[in-house]
PDB file of C-alpha atoms in Angstrom:
ATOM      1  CA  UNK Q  25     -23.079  21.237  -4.803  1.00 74.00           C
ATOM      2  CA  UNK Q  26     -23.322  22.804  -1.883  1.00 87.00           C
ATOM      3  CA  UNK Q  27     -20.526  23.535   1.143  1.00 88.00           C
ATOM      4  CA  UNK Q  28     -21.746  20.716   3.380  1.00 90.00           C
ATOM      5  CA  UNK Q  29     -21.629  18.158   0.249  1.00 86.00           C
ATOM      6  CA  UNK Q  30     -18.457  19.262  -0.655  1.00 84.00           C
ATOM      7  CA  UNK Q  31     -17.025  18.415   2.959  1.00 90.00           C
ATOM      8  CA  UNK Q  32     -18.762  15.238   3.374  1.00 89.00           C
ATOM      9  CA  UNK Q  33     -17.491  13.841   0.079  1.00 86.00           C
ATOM     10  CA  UNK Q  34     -14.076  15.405   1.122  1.00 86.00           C
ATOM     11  CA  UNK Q  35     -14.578  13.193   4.385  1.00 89.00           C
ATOM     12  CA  UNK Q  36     -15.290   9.866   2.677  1.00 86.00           C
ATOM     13  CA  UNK Q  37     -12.366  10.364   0.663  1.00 80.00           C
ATOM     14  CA  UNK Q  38      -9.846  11.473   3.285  1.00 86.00           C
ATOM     15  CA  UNK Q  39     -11.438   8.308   5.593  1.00 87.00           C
ATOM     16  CA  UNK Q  40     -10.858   6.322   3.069  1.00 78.00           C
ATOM     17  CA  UNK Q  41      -7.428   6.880   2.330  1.00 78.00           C
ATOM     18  CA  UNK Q  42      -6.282   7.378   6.308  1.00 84.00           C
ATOM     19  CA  UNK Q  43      -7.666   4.037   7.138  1.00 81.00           C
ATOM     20  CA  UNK Q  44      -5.721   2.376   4.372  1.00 70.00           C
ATOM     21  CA  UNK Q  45      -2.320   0.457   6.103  1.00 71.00           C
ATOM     22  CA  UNK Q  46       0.565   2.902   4.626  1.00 77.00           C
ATOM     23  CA  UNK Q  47       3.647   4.159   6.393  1.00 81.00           C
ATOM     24  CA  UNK Q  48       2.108   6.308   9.531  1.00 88.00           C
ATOM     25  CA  UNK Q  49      -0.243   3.717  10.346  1.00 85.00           C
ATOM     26  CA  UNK Q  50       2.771   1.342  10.629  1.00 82.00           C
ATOM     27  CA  UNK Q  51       4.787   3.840  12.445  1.00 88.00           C
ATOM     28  CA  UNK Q  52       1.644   4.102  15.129  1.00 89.00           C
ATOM     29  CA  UNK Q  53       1.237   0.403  16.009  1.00 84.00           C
ATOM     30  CA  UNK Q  54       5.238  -0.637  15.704  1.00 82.00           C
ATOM     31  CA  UNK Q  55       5.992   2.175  18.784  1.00 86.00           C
ATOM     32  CA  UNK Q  56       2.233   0.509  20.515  1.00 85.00           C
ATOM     33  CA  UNK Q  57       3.400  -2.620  20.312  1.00 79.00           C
ATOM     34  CA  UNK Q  58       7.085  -1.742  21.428  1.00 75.00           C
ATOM     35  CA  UNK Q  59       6.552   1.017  24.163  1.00 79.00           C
ATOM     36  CA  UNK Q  60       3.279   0.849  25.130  1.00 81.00           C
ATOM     37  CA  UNK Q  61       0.225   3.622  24.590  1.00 86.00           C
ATOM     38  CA  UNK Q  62       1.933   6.619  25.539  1.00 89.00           C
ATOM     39  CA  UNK Q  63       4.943   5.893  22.664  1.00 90.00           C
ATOM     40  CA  UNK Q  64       2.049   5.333  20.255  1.00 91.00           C
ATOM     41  CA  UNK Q  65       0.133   8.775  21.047  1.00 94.00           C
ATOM     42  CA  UNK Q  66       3.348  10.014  21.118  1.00 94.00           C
ATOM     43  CA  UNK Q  67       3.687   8.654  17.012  1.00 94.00           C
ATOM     44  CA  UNK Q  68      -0.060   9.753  16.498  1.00 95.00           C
ATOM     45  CA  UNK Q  69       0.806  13.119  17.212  1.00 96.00           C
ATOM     46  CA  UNK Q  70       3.807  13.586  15.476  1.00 95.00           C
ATOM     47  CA  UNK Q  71       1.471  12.133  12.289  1.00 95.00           C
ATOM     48  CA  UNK Q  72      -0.815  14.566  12.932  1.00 95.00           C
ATOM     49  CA  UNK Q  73       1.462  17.517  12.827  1.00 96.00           C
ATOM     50  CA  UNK Q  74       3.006  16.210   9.896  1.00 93.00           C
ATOM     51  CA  UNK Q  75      -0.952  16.189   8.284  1.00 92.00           C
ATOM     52  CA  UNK Q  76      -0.984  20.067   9.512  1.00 92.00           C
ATOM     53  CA  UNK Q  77       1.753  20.842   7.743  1.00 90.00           C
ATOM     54  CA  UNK Q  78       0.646  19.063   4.839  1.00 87.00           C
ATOM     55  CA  UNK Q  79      -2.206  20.933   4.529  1.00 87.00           C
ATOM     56  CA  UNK Q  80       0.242  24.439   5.155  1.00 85.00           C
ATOM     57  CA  UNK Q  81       1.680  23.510   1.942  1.00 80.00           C
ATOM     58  CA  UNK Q  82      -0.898  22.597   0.076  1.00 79.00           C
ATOM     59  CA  UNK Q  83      -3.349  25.727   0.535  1.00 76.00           C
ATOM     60  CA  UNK Q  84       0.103  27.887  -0.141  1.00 75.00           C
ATOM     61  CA  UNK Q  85       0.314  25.916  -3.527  1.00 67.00           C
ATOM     62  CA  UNK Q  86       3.716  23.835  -2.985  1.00 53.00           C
ATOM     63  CA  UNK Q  87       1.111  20.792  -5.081  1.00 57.00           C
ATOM     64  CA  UNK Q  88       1.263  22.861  -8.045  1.00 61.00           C
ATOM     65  CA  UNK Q  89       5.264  22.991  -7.761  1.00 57.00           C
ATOM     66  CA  UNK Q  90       5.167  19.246  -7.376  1.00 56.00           C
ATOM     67  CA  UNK Q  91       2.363  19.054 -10.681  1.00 61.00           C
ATOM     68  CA  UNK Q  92       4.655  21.181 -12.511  1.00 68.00           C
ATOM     69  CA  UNK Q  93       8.108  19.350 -11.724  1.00 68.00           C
ATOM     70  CA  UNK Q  94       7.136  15.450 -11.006  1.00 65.00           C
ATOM     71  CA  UNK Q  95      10.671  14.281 -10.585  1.00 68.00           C
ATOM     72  CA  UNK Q  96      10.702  15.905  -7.589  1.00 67.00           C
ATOM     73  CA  UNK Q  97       7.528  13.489  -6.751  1.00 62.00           C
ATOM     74  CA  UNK Q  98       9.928  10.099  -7.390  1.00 68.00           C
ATOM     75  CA  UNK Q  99      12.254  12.130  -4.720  1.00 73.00           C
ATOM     76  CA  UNK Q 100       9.820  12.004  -1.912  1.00 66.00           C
ATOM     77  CA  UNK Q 101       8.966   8.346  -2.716  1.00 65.00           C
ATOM     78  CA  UNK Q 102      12.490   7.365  -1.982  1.00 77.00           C
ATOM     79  CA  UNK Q 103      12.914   9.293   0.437  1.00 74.00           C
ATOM     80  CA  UNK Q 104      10.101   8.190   2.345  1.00 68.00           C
ATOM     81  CA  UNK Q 105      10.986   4.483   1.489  1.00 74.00           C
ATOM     82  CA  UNK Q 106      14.229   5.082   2.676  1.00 81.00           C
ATOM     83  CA  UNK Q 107      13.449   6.740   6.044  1.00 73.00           C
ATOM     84  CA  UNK Q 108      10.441   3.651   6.782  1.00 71.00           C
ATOM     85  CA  UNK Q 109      13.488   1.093   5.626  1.00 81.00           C
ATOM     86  CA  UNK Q 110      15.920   2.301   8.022  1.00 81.00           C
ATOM     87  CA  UNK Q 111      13.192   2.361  11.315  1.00 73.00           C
ATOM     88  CA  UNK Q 112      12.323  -1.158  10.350  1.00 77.00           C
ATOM     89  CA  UNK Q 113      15.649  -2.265  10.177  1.00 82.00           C
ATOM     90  CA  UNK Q 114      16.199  -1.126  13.957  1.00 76.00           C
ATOM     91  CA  UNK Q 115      13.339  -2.878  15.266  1.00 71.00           C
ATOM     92  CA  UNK Q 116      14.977  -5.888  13.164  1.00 76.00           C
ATOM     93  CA  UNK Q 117      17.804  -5.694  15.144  1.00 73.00           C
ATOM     94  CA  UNK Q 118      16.557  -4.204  18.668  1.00 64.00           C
ATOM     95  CA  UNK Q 119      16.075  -6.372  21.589  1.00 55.00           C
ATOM     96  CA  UNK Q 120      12.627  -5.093  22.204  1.00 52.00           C
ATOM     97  CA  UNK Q 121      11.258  -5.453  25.784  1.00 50.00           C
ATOM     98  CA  UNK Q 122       8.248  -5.011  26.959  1.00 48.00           C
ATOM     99  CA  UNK Q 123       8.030  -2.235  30.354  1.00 49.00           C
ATOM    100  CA  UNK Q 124       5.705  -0.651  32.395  1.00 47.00           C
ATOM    101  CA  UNK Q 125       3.375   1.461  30.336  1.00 43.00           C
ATOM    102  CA  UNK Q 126       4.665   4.831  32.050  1.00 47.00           C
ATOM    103  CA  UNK Q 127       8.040   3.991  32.021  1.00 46.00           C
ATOM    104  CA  UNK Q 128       8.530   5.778  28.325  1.00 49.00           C
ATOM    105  CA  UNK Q 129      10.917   8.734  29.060  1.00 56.00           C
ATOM    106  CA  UNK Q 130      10.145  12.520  27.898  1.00 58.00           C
ATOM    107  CA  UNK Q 131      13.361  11.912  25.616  1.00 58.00           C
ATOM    108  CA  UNK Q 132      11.942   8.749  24.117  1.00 86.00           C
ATOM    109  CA  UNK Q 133       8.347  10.292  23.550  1.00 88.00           C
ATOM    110  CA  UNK Q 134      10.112  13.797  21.809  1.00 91.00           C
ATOM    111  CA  UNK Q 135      12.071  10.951  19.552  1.00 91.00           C
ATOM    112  CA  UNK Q 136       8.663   8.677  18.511  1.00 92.00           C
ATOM    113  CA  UNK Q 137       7.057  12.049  17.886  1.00 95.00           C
ATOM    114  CA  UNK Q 138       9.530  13.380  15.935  1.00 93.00           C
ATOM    115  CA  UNK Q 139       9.481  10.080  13.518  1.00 91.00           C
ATOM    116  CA  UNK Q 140       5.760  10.568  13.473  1.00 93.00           C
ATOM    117  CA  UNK Q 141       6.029  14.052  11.701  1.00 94.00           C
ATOM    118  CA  UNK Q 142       9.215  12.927   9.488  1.00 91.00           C
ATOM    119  CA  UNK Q 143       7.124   9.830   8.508  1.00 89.00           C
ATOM    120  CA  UNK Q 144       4.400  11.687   7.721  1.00 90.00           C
ATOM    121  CA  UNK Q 145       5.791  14.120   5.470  1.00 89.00           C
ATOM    122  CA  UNK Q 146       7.541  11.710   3.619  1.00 84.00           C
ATOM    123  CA  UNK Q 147       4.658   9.740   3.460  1.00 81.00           C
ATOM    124  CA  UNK Q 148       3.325   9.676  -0.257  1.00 74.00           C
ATOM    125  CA  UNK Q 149      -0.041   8.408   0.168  1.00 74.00           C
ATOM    126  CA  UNK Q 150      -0.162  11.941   1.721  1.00 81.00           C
ATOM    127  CA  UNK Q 151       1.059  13.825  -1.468  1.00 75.00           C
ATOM    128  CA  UNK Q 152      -0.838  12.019  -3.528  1.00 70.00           C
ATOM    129  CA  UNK Q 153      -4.268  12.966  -1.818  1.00 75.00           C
ATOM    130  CA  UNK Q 154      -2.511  16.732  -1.479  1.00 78.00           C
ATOM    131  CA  UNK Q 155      -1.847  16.661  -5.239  1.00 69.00           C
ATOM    132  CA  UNK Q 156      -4.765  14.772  -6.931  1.00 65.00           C
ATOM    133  CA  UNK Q 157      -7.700  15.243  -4.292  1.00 71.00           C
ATOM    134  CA  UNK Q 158      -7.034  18.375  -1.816  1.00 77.00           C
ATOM    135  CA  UNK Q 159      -7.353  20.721  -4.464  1.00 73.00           C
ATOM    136  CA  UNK Q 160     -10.601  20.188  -5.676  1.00 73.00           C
ATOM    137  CA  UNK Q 161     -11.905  21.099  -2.672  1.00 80.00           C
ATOM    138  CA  UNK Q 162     -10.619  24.292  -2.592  1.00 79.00           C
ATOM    139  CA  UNK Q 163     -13.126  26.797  -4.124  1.00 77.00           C
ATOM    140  CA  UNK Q 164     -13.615  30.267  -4.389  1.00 75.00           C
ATOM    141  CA  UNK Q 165     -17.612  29.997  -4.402  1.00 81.00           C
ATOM    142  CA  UNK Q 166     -17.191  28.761  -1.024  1.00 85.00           C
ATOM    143  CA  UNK Q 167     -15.637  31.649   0.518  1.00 83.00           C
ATOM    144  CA  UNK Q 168     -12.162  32.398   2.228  1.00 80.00           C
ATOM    145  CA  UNK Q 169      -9.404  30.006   0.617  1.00 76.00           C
ATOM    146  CA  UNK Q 170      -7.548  29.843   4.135  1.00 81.00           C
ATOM    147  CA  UNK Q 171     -11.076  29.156   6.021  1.00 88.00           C
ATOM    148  CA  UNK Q 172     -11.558  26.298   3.795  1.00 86.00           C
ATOM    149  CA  UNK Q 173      -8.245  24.963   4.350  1.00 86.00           C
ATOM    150  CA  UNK Q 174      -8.114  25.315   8.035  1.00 90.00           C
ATOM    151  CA  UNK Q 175     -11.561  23.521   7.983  1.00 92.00           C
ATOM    152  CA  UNK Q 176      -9.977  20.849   6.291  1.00 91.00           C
ATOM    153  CA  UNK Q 177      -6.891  20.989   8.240  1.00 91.00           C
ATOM    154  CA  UNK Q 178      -9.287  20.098  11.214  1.00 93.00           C
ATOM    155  CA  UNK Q 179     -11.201  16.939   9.408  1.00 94.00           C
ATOM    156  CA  UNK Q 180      -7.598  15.405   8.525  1.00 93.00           C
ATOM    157  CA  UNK Q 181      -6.413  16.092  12.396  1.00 94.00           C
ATOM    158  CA  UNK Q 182      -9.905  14.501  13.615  1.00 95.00           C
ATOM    159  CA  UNK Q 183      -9.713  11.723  11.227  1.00 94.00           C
ATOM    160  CA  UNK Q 184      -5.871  10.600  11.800  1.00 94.00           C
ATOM    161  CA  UNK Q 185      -6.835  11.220  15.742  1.00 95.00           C
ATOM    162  CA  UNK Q 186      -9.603   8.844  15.778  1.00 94.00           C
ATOM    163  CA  UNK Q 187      -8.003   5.889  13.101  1.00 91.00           C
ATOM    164  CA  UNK Q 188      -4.509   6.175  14.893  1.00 93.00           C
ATOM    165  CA  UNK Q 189      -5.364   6.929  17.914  1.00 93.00           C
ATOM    166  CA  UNK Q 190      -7.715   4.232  18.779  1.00 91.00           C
ATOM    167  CA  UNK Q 191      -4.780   1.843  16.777  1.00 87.00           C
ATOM    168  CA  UNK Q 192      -2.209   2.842  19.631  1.00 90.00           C
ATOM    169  CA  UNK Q 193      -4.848   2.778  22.472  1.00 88.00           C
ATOM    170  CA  UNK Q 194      -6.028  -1.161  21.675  1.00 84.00           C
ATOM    171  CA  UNK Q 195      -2.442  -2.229  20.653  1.00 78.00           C
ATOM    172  CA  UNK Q 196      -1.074  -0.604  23.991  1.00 68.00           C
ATOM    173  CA  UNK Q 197      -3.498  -2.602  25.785  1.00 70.00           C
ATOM    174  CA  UNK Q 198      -2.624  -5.870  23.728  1.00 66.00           C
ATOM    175  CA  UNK Q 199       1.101  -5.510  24.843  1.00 62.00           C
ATOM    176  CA  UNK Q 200       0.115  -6.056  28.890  1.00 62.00           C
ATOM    177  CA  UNK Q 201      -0.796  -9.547  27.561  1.00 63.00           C
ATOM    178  CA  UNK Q 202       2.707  -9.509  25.637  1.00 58.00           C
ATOM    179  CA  UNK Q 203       4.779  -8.533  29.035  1.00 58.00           C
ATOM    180  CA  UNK Q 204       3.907 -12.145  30.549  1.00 63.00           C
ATOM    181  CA  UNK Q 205       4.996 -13.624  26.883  1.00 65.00           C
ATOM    182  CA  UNK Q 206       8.585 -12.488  26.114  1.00 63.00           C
ATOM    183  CA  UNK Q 207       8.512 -14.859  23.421  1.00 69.00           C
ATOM    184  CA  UNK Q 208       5.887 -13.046  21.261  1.00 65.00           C
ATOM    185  CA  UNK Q 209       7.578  -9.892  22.397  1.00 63.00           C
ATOM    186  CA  UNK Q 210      10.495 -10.503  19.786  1.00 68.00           C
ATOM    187  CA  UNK Q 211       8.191 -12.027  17.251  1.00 72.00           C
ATOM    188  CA  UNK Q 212       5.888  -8.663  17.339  1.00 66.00           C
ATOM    189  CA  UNK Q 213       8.672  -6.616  17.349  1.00 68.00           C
ATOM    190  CA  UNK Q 214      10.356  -8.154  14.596  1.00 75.00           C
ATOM    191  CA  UNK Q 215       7.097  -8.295  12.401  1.00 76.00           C
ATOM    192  CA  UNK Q 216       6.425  -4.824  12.708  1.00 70.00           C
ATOM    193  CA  UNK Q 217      10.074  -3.926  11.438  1.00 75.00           C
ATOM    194  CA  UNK Q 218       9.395  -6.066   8.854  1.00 81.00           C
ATOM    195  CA  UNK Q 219       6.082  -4.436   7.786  1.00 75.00           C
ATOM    196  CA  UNK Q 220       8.107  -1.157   7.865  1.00 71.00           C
ATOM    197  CA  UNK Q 221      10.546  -3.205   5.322  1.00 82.00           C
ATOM    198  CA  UNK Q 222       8.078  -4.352   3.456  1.00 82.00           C
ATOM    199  CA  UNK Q 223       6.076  -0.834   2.815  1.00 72.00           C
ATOM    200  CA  UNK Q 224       9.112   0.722   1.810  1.00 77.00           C
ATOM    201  CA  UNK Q 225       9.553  -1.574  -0.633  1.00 83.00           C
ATOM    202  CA  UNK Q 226       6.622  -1.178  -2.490  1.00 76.00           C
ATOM    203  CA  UNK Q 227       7.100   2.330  -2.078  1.00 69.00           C
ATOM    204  CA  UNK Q 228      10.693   2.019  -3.822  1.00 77.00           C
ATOM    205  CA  UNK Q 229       8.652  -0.086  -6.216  1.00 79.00           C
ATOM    206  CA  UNK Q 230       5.830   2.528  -7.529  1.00 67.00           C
ATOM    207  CA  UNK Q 231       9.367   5.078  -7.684  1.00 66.00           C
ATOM    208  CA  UNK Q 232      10.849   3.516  -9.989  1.00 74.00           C
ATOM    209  CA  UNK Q 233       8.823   0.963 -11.935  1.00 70.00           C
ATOM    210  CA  UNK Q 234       5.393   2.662 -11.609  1.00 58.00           C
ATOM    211  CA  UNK Q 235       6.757   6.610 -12.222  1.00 53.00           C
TER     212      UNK Q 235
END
């Protein structure tokens, strides 16, 4: 197989698994819906720096640590569960209303991004592709280990950019229709906290009944 092969196949599986609903992709269109665009971009990057440092870890070998002790594996689920539970649980109980697309504050943006990176790396549909996929990859036939990985570093940036990104760009749109519709402004908001719920549920659920 050569290079090229190996990164399209790496593509298709990395599309694949981005474009599946999980936790970030939640994360992305509860702050669209909310805030508007720029509090969605501002979740799509903070996903995408968690996805860098994903892929930090995972070329310096932290998966093998993980491989070697799994418990710690059932950690990061709850974690992760707990983290989506308790952002869902706010929007449950926030009176969300629905302002001026630029009205989103540099503190507010610096806050959604920050969830975006702690979602992220909590996120285990990320350290299961890390763990079970990433490292296959990886091969010394194909030249410099840290080349490879910043190539793929790139491709999960691009691909999280383009599925997330276009998610907060159409649902920031969607919520102009929303501002003349308060109604649907509390039932939106109160779905997407209990999505969030709902994910970290079956998160809690693979932890400790699928471990």
């Amino acid at each position: 197989m050569t290079y090229s092969e190996n990164l399209w196949i790496f593509f298709t599986l990395l599309f694949g698994i981005i474009i599946v609903p999980g936790m970030d992709m939640a994360l992305v269109l509860a702050n669209s819906l909310s805030n508007g665009r720029s509090s969605g971009l501002a979740a799509t990057a903070g996903v995408m720096t968690g996805g860098l440092l994903h892929s930090l870890y995972a070329a310096l070998g932290v998966g093998a640590l993980l491989h070697f002790f799994p418990a710690l594996f059932n950690i990061l689920l709850i974690a992760g569960a707990v983290y989506v539970a308790w952002i869902g649980y706010a929007l449950l109980r926030s009176s969300i209303v629905m302002k001026d697309a630029g009205a989103a504050s540099a503190t507010s943006l610096t806050r959604v991004f920050g969830q975006g990176i702690v979602t992220c790396l909590l996120n285990p549909k990320a350290y299961l592709f890390m763990l079970a996929i990433y490292p296959q990859f990886v091969k010394p036939e194909y030249g410099s280990v840290w080349m490879q990985a910043l190539v793929m570093a790139a491709m999960i940036a691009a691909v999280q950019a383009g599925i997330y990104g276009s998610l907060a760009l159409f649902a920031g749109r969607s919520r102009y229709w929303l501002q003349n519709n308060p109604g649907m402004t509390v039932i939106i908001g109160r779905s997407a906290g209990l999505l969030l719920i709902a994910i970290a549920a079956l998160t809690l659920f693979r932890a400790f009944f699928q471990g």
